[in-house]
mmCIF file of C-alpha atoms and ligand atoms in Angstrom:
data_model
loop_
_atom_site.group_PDB
_atom_site.id
_atom_site.type_symbol
_atom_site.label_atom_id
_atom_site.label_comp_id
_atom_site.label_asym_id
_atom_site.label_seq_id
_atom_site.Cartn_x
_atom_site.Cartn_y
_atom_site.Cartn_z
ATOM 1 C CA MET A 1472 0.004 -0.003 -0.001
ATOM 2 C CA LEU A 1473 1.078 3.602 -0.459
ATOM 3 C CA TYR A 1474 -0.076 4.898 2.940
ATOM 4 C CA TYR A 1475 3.308 5.942 4.160
ATOM 5 C CA VAL A 1476 4.280 8.103 1.198
ATOM 6 C CA LEU A 1477 1.312 10.376 1.225
ATOM 7 C CA ASP A 1478 1.240 13.914 2.604
ATOM 8 C CA CYS A 1479 4.994 14.180 2.625
ATOM 9 C CA LYS A 1480 7.720 14.504 0.077
ATOM 10 C CA VAL A 1481 8.560 11.011 -1.136
ATOM 11 C CA PRO A 1482 12.072 10.386 0.181
ATOM 12 C CA LEU A 1483 14.696 9.358 -2.370
ATOM 13 C CA TRP A 1484 15.059 5.840 -1.044
ATOM 14 C CA MET A 1485 11.315 5.398 -1.188
ATOM 15 C CA GLN A 1486 10.936 6.819 -4.658
ATOM 16 C CA SER A 1487 12.741 3.825 -6.060
ATOM 17 C CA ARG A 1488 9.836 1.688 -4.856
ATOM 18 C CA PHE A 1489 7.378 3.644 -6.988
ATOM 19 C CA PHE A 1490 9.555 4.314 -9.913
ATOM 20 C CA GLY A 1491 9.445 1.415 -12.290
ATOM 21 C CA TYR A 1492 9.604 0.242 -15.839
ATOM 22 C CA GLY A 1493 6.646 -1.120 -17.744
ATOM 23 C CA ASP A 1494 6.921 -4.429 -19.624
ATOM 24 C CA SER A 1495 7.788 -2.400 -22.747
ATOM 25 C CA GLY A 1496 10.664 -0.640 -20.942
ATOM 26 C CA MET A 1497 8.593 2.486 -20.400
ATOM 27 C CA GLU A 1498 9.512 4.502 -17.289
ATOM 28 C CA VAL A 1499 6.706 5.207 -14.830
ATOM 29 C CA ILE A 1500 7.439 8.009 -12.360
ATOM 30 C CA LEU A 1501 5.344 9.242 -9.448
ATOM 31 C CA ALA A 1502 5.294 12.933 -8.546
ATOM 32 C CA ASP A 1503 7.168 13.879 -5.396
ATOM 33 C CA TYR A 1504 3.911 15.010 -3.800
ATOM 34 C CA LEU A 1505 0.602 13.415 -4.700
ATOM 35 C CA GLY A 1506 -2.656 12.132 -3.293
ATOM 36 C CA PHE A 1507 -4.353 12.702 0.040
ATOM 37 C CA CYS A 1508 -3.412 15.892 1.812
ATOM 38 C CA TYR A 1509 -3.416 16.437 5.556
ATOM 39 C CA GLY A 1510 -6.924 17.959 5.587
ATOM 40 C CA VAL A 1511 -8.507 15.117 3.647
ATOM 41 C CA LYS A 1512 -6.802 12.398 5.695
ATOM 42 C CA ARG A 1513 -7.934 14.151 8.854
ATOM 43 C CA ALA A 1514 -11.551 14.465 7.618
ATOM 44 C CA ILE A 1515 -11.731 10.784 6.643
ATOM 45 C CA LYS A 1516 -10.266 9.741 9.992
ATOM 46 C CA ILE A 1517 -12.855 11.860 11.828
ATOM 47 C CA ALA A 1518 -15.661 10.435 9.680
ATOM 48 C CA ARG A 1519 -14.528 6.868 10.370
ATOM 49 C CA GLU A 1520 -14.341 7.546 14.093
ATOM 50 C CA ASN A 1521 -17.984 8.611 13.923
ATOM 51 C CA ALA A 1522 -19.328 5.751 11.804
ATOM 52 C CA SER A 1523 -22.556 4.170 12.983
ATOM 53 C CA GLU A 1524 -24.060 0.744 12.501
ATOM 54 C CA GLU A 1525 -27.508 2.346 12.433
ATOM 55 C CA ASP A 1526 -28.365 3.299 8.855
ATOM 56 C CA GLY A 1527 -28.348 7.089 8.355
ATOM 57 C CA ALA A 1528 -27.389 7.882 11.968
ATOM 58 C CA SER A 1529 -24.038 9.362 10.963
ATOM 59 C CA CYS A 1530 -23.763 11.404 7.787
ATOM 60 C CA THR A 1531 -21.457 13.885 6.135
ATOM 61 C CA LEU A 1532 -22.980 17.131 4.894
ATOM 62 C CA GLY A 1533 -22.214 16.745 1.187
ATOM 63 C CA PRO A 1534 -19.610 14.246 -0.041
ATOM 64 C CA ILE A 1535 -16.690 14.021 2.384
ATOM 65 C CA ILE A 1536 -14.269 14.544 -0.505
ATOM 66 C CA HIS A 1537 -14.676 14.938 -4.251
ATOM 67 C CA ASN A 1538 -14.096 11.272 -4.914
ATOM 68 C CA PRO A 1539 -17.076 8.987 -5.567
ATOM 69 C CA GLN A 1540 -15.113 5.794 -4.791
ATOM 70 C CA MET A 1541 -14.217 7.056 -1.318
ATOM 71 C CA VAL A 1542 -17.773 8.221 -0.641
ATOM 72 C CA GLU A 1543 -19.030 4.731 -1.507
ATOM 73 C CA ARG A 1544 -16.449 3.060 0.709
ATOM 74 C CA LEU A 1545 -17.393 5.249 3.675
ATOM 75 C CA LYS A 1546 -21.067 4.434 3.137
ATOM 76 C CA GLU A 1547 -20.225 0.747 3.474
ATOM 77 C CA GLU A 1548 -18.377 1.566 6.705
ATOM 78 C CA GLY A 1549 -21.367 3.344 8.270
ATOM 79 C CA VAL A 1550 -20.984 6.983 7.212
ATOM 80 C CA GLY A 1551 -23.780 8.131 4.920
ATOM 81 C CA MET A 1552 -24.232 11.452 3.171
ATOM 82 C CA VAL A 1553 -26.962 14.080 3.133
ATOM 83 C CA GLU A 1554 -27.053 17.091 0.818
ATOM 84 C CA ASP A 1555 -28.547 19.427 3.450
ATOM 85 C CA LEU A 1556 -29.731 19.484 7.043
ATOM 86 C CA ASP A 1557 -33.347 18.941 5.948
ATOM 87 C CA GLY A 1558 -32.354 15.346 5.300
ATOM 88 C CA MET A 1559 -31.298 14.811 8.917
ATOM 89 C CA GLU A 1560 -33.597 14.801 11.972
ATOM 90 C CA LYS A 1561 -31.267 13.196 14.515
ATOM 91 C CA GLY A 1562 -27.826 11.713 14.836
ATOM 92 C CA THR A 1563 -24.381 12.933 13.879
ATOM 93 C CA ILE A 1564 -23.667 15.390 11.105
ATOM 94 C CA ILE A 1565 -20.056 15.621 9.963
ATOM 95 C CA ILE A 1566 -18.781 18.841 8.401
ATOM 96 C CA ARG A 1567 -16.331 17.977 5.618
ATOM 97 C CA SER A 1568 -12.937 19.582 5.043
ATOM 98 C CA HIS A 1569 -14.436 22.323 2.783
ATOM 99 C CA GLY A 1570 -16.238 23.784 5.776
ATOM 100 C CA VAL A 1571 -19.605 25.561 5.979
ATOM 101 C CA GLY A 1572 -20.977 28.957 6.917
ATOM 102 C CA PRO A 1573 -21.919 29.955 10.489
ATOM 103 C CA GLN A 1574 -25.635 29.430 9.850
ATOM 104 C CA VAL A 1575 -25.096 25.663 9.465
ATOM 105 C CA TYR A 1576 -23.629 25.423 12.980
ATOM 106 C CA GLU A 1577 -26.652 27.327 14.302
ATOM 107 C CA ALA A 1578 -29.154 25.186 12.378
ATOM 108 C CA ALA A 1579 -27.528 21.946 13.558
ATOM 109 C CA GLU A 1580 -27.687 23.147 17.148
ATOM 110 C CA GLN A 1581 -31.340 24.120 16.810
ATOM 111 C CA LYS A 1582 -32.149 20.656 15.455
ATOM 112 C CA GLY A 1583 -30.274 19.016 18.318
ATOM 113 C CA LEU A 1584 -27.833 17.267 15.975
ATOM 114 C CA ASN A 1585 -24.425 16.148 17.155
ATOM 115 C CA LEU A 1586 -22.144 18.255 14.950
ATOM 116 C CA VAL A 1587 -18.644 16.919 14.304
ATOM 117 C CA ASP A 1588 -16.424 19.452 12.609
ATOM 118 C CA ALA A 1589 -13.841 18.125 10.138
ATOM 119 C CA THR A 1590 -13.239 21.494 8.463
ATOM 120 C CA CYS A 1591 -9.579 21.578 7.389
ATOM 121 C CA PRO A 1592 -7.620 23.986 9.597
ATOM 122 C CA HIS A 1593 -6.307 25.724 6.444
ATOM 123 C CA VAL A 1594 -9.873 26.320 5.256
ATOM 124 C CA ARG A 1595 -10.745 27.543 8.746
ATOM 125 C CA LYS A 1596 -7.912 30.072 8.417
ATOM 126 C CA ALA A 1597 -9.390 31.388 5.154
ATOM 127 C CA GLN A 1598 -12.869 31.565 6.741
ATOM 128 C CA GLN A 1599 -11.513 33.469 9.739
ATOM 129 C CA ALA A 1600 -9.567 35.871 7.475
ATOM 130 C CA SER A 1601 -12.768 36.535 5.550
ATOM 131 C CA LYS A 1602 -14.694 37.163 8.783
ATOM 132 C CA MET A 1603 -12.056 39.443 10.294
ATOM 133 C CA LEU A 1604 -11.547 41.498 7.147
ATOM 134 C CA SER A 1605 -15.253 42.093 6.707
ATOM 135 C CA GLU A 1606 -15.632 43.003 10.390
ATOM 136 C CA GLU A 1607 -12.755 45.484 10.031
ATOM 137 C CA GLY A 1608 -14.552 47.196 7.166
ATOM 138 C CA TYR A 1609 -12.662 45.773 4.222
ATOM 139 C CA GLN A 1610 -14.474 44.856 1.031
ATOM 140 C CA VAL A 1611 -13.529 41.176 0.906
ATOM 141 C CA VAL A 1612 -12.560 39.678 -2.446
ATOM 142 C CA ILE A 1613 -12.283 35.908 -2.573
ATOM 143 C CA VAL A 1614 -10.108 34.640 -5.393
ATOM 144 C CA GLY A 1615 -11.580 31.268 -6.261
ATOM 145 C CA GLU A 1616 -14.268 29.284 -8.026
ATOM 146 C CA LYS A 1617 -17.728 30.704 -7.386
ATOM 147 C CA GLU A 1618 -19.535 27.392 -7.072
ATOM 148 C CA HIS A 1619 -16.904 25.551 -5.059
ATOM 149 C CA PRO A 1620 -18.260 24.583 -1.606
ATOM 150 C CA GLU A 1621 -15.126 25.827 0.158
ATOM 151 C CA VAL A 1622 -15.452 29.230 -1.531
ATOM 152 C CA ARG A 1623 -19.126 29.335 -0.600
ATOM 153 C CA SER A 1624 -18.161 28.697 3.026
ATOM 154 C CA ILE A 1625 -15.540 31.486 2.973
ATOM 155 C CA PHE A 1626 -18.190 33.745 1.438
ATOM 156 C CA GLU A 1627 -20.640 32.922 4.232
ATOM 157 C CA TRP A 1628 -18.066 33.907 6.875
ATOM 158 C CA SER A 1629 -17.779 37.363 5.275
ATOM 159 C CA ALA A 1630 -21.417 37.891 6.306
ATOM 160 C CA GLN A 1631 -22.197 37.272 2.636
ATOM 161 C CA THR A 1632 -20.584 40.553 1.621
ATOM 162 C CA ALA A 1633 -17.578 39.240 -0.304
ATOM 163 C CA VAL A 1634 -17.087 39.481 -4.041
ATOM 164 C CA ILE A 1635 -15.833 36.272 -5.623
ATOM 165 C CA VAL A 1636 -13.496 36.557 -8.624
ATOM 166 C CA GLU A 1637 -12.131 33.743 -10.680
ATOM 167 C CA THR A 1638 -10.548 35.520 -13.645
ATOM 168 C CA GLU A 1639 -8.503 38.627 -14.400
ATOM 169 C CA GLU A 1640 -11.499 40.083 -16.265
ATOM 170 C CA GLU A 1641 -13.679 39.690 -13.164
ATOM 171 C CA ALA A 1642 -10.947 41.311 -11.059
ATOM 172 C CA GLU A 1643 -10.889 44.292 -13.414
ATOM 173 C CA ALA A 1644 -14.630 44.696 -12.905
ATOM 174 C CA VAL A 1645 -14.350 44.996 -9.090
ATOM 175 C CA GLU A 1646 -15.561 48.430 -7.920
ATOM 176 C CA PRO A 1647 -12.880 50.684 -6.381
ATOM 177 C CA CYS A 1648 -13.292 50.960 -2.602
ATOM 178 C CA PRO A 1649 -11.508 52.546 0.412
ATOM 179 C CA ARG A 1650 -10.283 49.227 1.880
ATOM 180 C CA LEU A 1651 -9.874 45.939 0.049
ATOM 181 C CA GLY A 1652 -9.128 42.570 1.678
ATOM 182 C CA ILE A 1653 -8.127 39.620 -0.502
ATOM 183 C CA VAL A 1654 -8.297 35.940 0.464
ATOM 184 C CA SER A 1655 -7.923 32.872 -1.720
ATOM 185 C CA GLN A 1656 -9.499 29.489 -2.151
ATOM 186 C CA THR A 1657 -7.002 27.085 -0.550
ATOM 187 C CA THR A 1658 -6.621 25.052 -3.740
ATOM 188 C CA PHE A 1659 -6.287 27.974 -6.137
ATOM 189 C CA SER A 1660 -3.319 28.094 -8.513
ATOM 190 C CA GLY A 1661 -0.546 30.243 -7.011
ATOM 191 C CA SER A 1662 0.387 31.794 -10.347
ATOM 192 C CA ARG A 1663 -3.214 32.657 -11.236
ATOM 193 C CA PHE A 1664 -3.729 34.149 -7.772
ATOM 194 C CA LYS A 1665 -0.770 36.444 -8.392
ATOM 195 C CA GLU A 1666 -2.127 37.544 -11.796
ATOM 196 C CA ILE A 1667 -5.535 38.305 -10.330
ATOM 197 C CA VAL A 1668 -4.061 40.209 -7.380
ATOM 198 C CA MET A 1669 -2.084 42.367 -9.842
ATOM 199 C CA LYS A 1670 -5.401 43.436 -11.404
ATOM 200 C CA LEU A 1671 -6.811 44.346 -7.991
ATOM 201 C CA LEU A 1672 -3.923 46.478 -6.824
ATOM 202 C CA ASP A 1673 -5.287 49.747 -8.226
ATOM 203 C CA LYS A 1674 -8.774 49.207 -6.769
ATOM 204 C CA SER A 1675 -7.971 50.663 -3.362
ATOM 205 C CA ARG A 1676 -5.382 52.689 -1.462
ATOM 206 C CA GLU A 1677 -5.439 50.207 1.391
ATOM 207 C CA ILE A 1678 -5.156 46.545 0.481
ATOM 208 C CA LYS A 1679 -4.646 43.588 2.779
ATOM 209 C CA ILE A 1680 -3.760 40.270 1.172
ATOM 210 C CA GLU A 1681 -4.249 36.943 2.938
ATOM 211 C CA ARG A 1682 -2.710 34.356 0.651
ATOM 212 C CA THR A 1683 -4.608 31.376 2.043
ATOM 213 C CA ILE A 1684 -3.457 28.865 -0.562
ATOM 214 C CA CYS A 1685 -2.380 25.803 1.431
ATOM 215 C CA THR A 1686 1.062 24.226 1.216
ATOM 216 C CA ALA A 1687 -0.335 20.889 0.048
ATOM 217 C CA THR A 1688 -1.737 22.584 -3.043
ATOM 218 C CA ASP A 1689 1.479 24.465 -3.787
ATOM 219 C CA GLN A 1690 3.540 21.306 -3.363
ATOM 220 C CA ARG A 1691 1.317 19.139 -5.534
ATOM 221 C CA GLN A 1692 1.152 21.729 -8.303
ATOM 222 C CA ALA A 1693 4.907 22.383 -8.302
ATOM 223 C CA ALA A 1694 5.750 18.666 -8.236
ATOM 224 C CA ALA A 1695 3.252 17.918 -11.032
ATOM 225 C CA MET A 1696 4.588 20.730 -13.249
ATOM 226 C CA ASP A 1697 8.160 19.635 -12.643
ATOM 227 C CA LEU A 1698 7.379 16.022 -13.540
ATOM 228 C CA ALA A 1699 5.240 17.013 -16.545
ATOM 229 C CA SER A 1700 8.201 18.866 -18.023
ATOM 230 C CA LYS A 1701 10.308 15.664 -17.913
ATOM 231 C CA VAL A 1702 7.921 13.027 -19.292
ATOM 232 C CA ASP A 1703 6.030 12.317 -22.531
ATOM 233 C CA LEU A 1704 2.679 11.714 -20.898
ATOM 234 C CA MET A 1705 1.058 12.648 -17.580
ATOM 235 C CA LEU A 1706 -1.764 10.781 -15.887
ATOM 236 C CA VAL A 1707 -3.621 12.886 -13.359
ATOM 237 C CA ILE A 1708 -5.788 10.773 -11.091
ATOM 238 C CA GLY A 1709 -8.777 12.058 -9.192
ATOM 239 C CA GLY A 1710 -12.485 12.821 -9.228
ATOM 240 C CA LYS A 1711 -13.704 14.657 -12.317
ATOM 241 C CA ASN A 1712 -15.570 16.890 -9.842
ATOM 242 C CA SER A 1713 -12.408 17.618 -7.852
ATOM 243 C CA ALA A 1714 -11.257 21.213 -8.351
ATOM 244 C CA ASN A 1715 -7.683 20.597 -7.265
ATOM 245 C CA THR A 1716 -7.314 17.517 -9.507
ATOM 246 C CA THR A 1717 -8.733 19.406 -12.489
ATOM 247 C CA ARG A 1718 -6.260 22.210 -11.794
ATOM 248 C CA LEU A 1719 -3.379 19.709 -11.729
ATOM 249 C CA ALA A 1720 -4.523 18.346 -15.086
ATOM 250 C CA GLN A 1721 -4.725 21.867 -16.572
ATOM 251 C CA LEU A 1722 -1.221 22.703 -15.365
ATOM 252 C CA CYS A 1723 0.265 19.432 -16.649
ATOM 253 C CA ALA A 1724 -1.446 19.883 -20.022
ATOM 254 C CA GLU A 1725 0.612 23.064 -20.488
ATOM 255 C CA LYS A 1726 3.737 20.882 -20.434
ATOM 256 C CA CYS A 1727 2.838 17.577 -22.096
ATOM 257 C CA LYS A 1728 0.032 15.277 -23.233
ATOM 258 C CA THR A 1729 -2.173 14.760 -20.178
ATOM 259 C CA TYR A 1730 -5.125 12.546 -19.274
ATOM 260 C CA HIS A 1731 -7.343 13.137 -16.247
ATOM 261 C CA ILE A 1732 -8.715 9.807 -15.053
ATOM 262 C CA GLU A 1733 -10.689 8.671 -12.013
ATOM 263 C CA THR A 1734 -9.604 5.037 -11.991
ATOM 264 C CA ALA A 1735 -7.328 2.540 -13.751
ATOM 265 C CA ALA A 1736 -10.345 1.262 -15.715
ATOM 266 C CA GLU A 1737 -10.139 4.372 -17.941
ATOM 267 C CA LEU A 1738 -6.579 3.668 -19.140
ATOM 268 C CA LYS A 1739 -6.366 2.995 -22.894
ATOM 269 C CA SER A 1740 -3.485 1.035 -24.484
ATOM 270 C CA GLN A 1741 -3.241 3.433 -27.427
ATOM 271 C CA TRP A 1742 -2.251 6.278 -25.058
ATOM 272 C CA PHE A 1743 1.047 4.500 -24.450
ATOM 273 C CA ASP A 1744 2.116 4.085 -28.121
ATOM 274 C CA LYS A 1745 5.653 5.444 -28.594
ATOM 275 C CA ILE A 1746 5.692 6.772 -25.028
ATOM 276 C CA GLU A 1747 8.962 6.351 -23.141
ATOM 277 C CA LYS A 1748 8.239 8.133 -19.871
ATOM 278 C CA ILE A 1749 4.955 8.455 -18.016
ATOM 279 C CA GLY A 1750 4.414 10.689 -14.994
ATOM 280 C CA ILE A 1751 1.684 10.101 -12.426
ATOM 281 C CA THR A 1752 0.164 12.590 -10.059
ATOM 282 C CA ALA A 1753 -3.083 12.681 -8.088
ATOM 283 C CA GLY A 1754 -5.303 15.265 -6.469
ATOM 284 C CA ALA A 1755 -5.492 15.855 -2.741
ATOM 285 C CA SER A 1756 -8.722 13.842 -2.605
ATOM 286 C CA THR A 1757 -7.497 10.747 -4.456
ATOM 287 C CA PRO A 1758 -7.286 7.598 -2.289
ATOM 288 C CA ASP A 1759 -3.985 5.713 -2.247
ATOM 289 C CA TRP A 1760 -5.476 2.437 -3.463
ATOM 290 C CA ILE A 1761 -6.562 4.101 -6.728
ATOM 291 C CA ILE A 1762 -3.092 5.581 -7.301
ATOM 292 C CA GLU A 1763 -1.544 2.201 -6.624
ATOM 293 C CA GLU A 1764 -3.837 0.484 -9.100
ATOM 294 C CA VAL A 1765 -3.037 2.982 -11.889
ATOM 295 C CA HIS A 1766 0.653 2.686 -11.130
ATOM 296 C CA LYS A 1767 0.483 -1.102 -11.365
ATOM 297 C CA GLN A 1768 -1.481 -1.032 -14.609
ATOM 298 C CA CYS A 1769 1.005 1.367 -16.212
ATOM 299 C CA GLN A 1770 3.848 -0.929 -15.345
ATOM 300 C CA LYS A 1771 2.095 -3.733 -17.252
ATOM 301 C CA LYS A 1772 1.831 -1.631 -20.439
HETATM 302 S S1 SF4 B 2268 -5.932 20.867 0.015
HETATM 303 FE FE1 SF4 B 2268 -5.101 22.014 1.768
HETATM 304 S S2 SF4 B 2268 -6.843 23.195 2.513
HETATM 305 FE FE2 SF4 B 2268 -7.680 21.622 1.215
HETATM 306 S S3 SF4 B 2268 -8.158 19.966 2.626
HETATM 307 FE FE3 SF4 B 2268 -6.107 19.591 1.846
HETATM 308 S S4 SF4 B 2268 -4.731 20.492 3.389
HETATM 309 FE FE4 SF4 B 2268 -6.778 21.336 3.691
#
């Protein structure tokens, strides 16, 4: 299993265990950082600790991570899923790593639910920055994807006053204001964040920037880009609904031919024609067993 390599840089001696040659002599290389991050591992651990044998007695609010295979596995272990609190009258509700707005805590309390909070501490930091900036009178701008649940939660903590921008064009359209406070989605691309911030700099005379991109994201993106520049083909593994996996795939595609897959079942033999080196990376919500399976399959090609 790959458990011990995740959430840390793969040490050199260990890399040799995951660096192999396929039957055709093709090199298969894993990125230095890939797979489950600290926040996801923590959330899954918390969910498992709160599993229940009684059907529906313990549920996450929304999928625990953006990975359908993991959600299914947790369901088998006694952790269900509800889309909103209306679907839960009693029992334990688990807040996933993306976090939620303050009103969800209040609603859970009013319903008498046992709330277990698995919000990632890095997301919590972004939420608190959003809250503090708005309370101090800054117009909060969240740099991130409008529909992403984590961004929605950061928005809620700004007392719903923040403006969310995802592109440079949207940043240009932000109204000038006396005080501007900028926070970021934790999984946003560092380089795109910088470009967007550049567009915001002339919007106010007083600007406070909270770069709340988490280290796990930076590390995975840098390692993926580095590997993508050295191989002929990149495989990026993770949920198609996972923002950070999709971002990894976009970044790798700038360097070489890239496929975003969810499982080994999607691999196609023709992808490997005339390929000498394959790189593998995976989003922060991709379970180790899926990475291992893809790695094994590539070595058989
Ligand atoms: S990517 Fe970063 S912020 Fe998001 S859950 Fe993982 S550690 Fe937390």
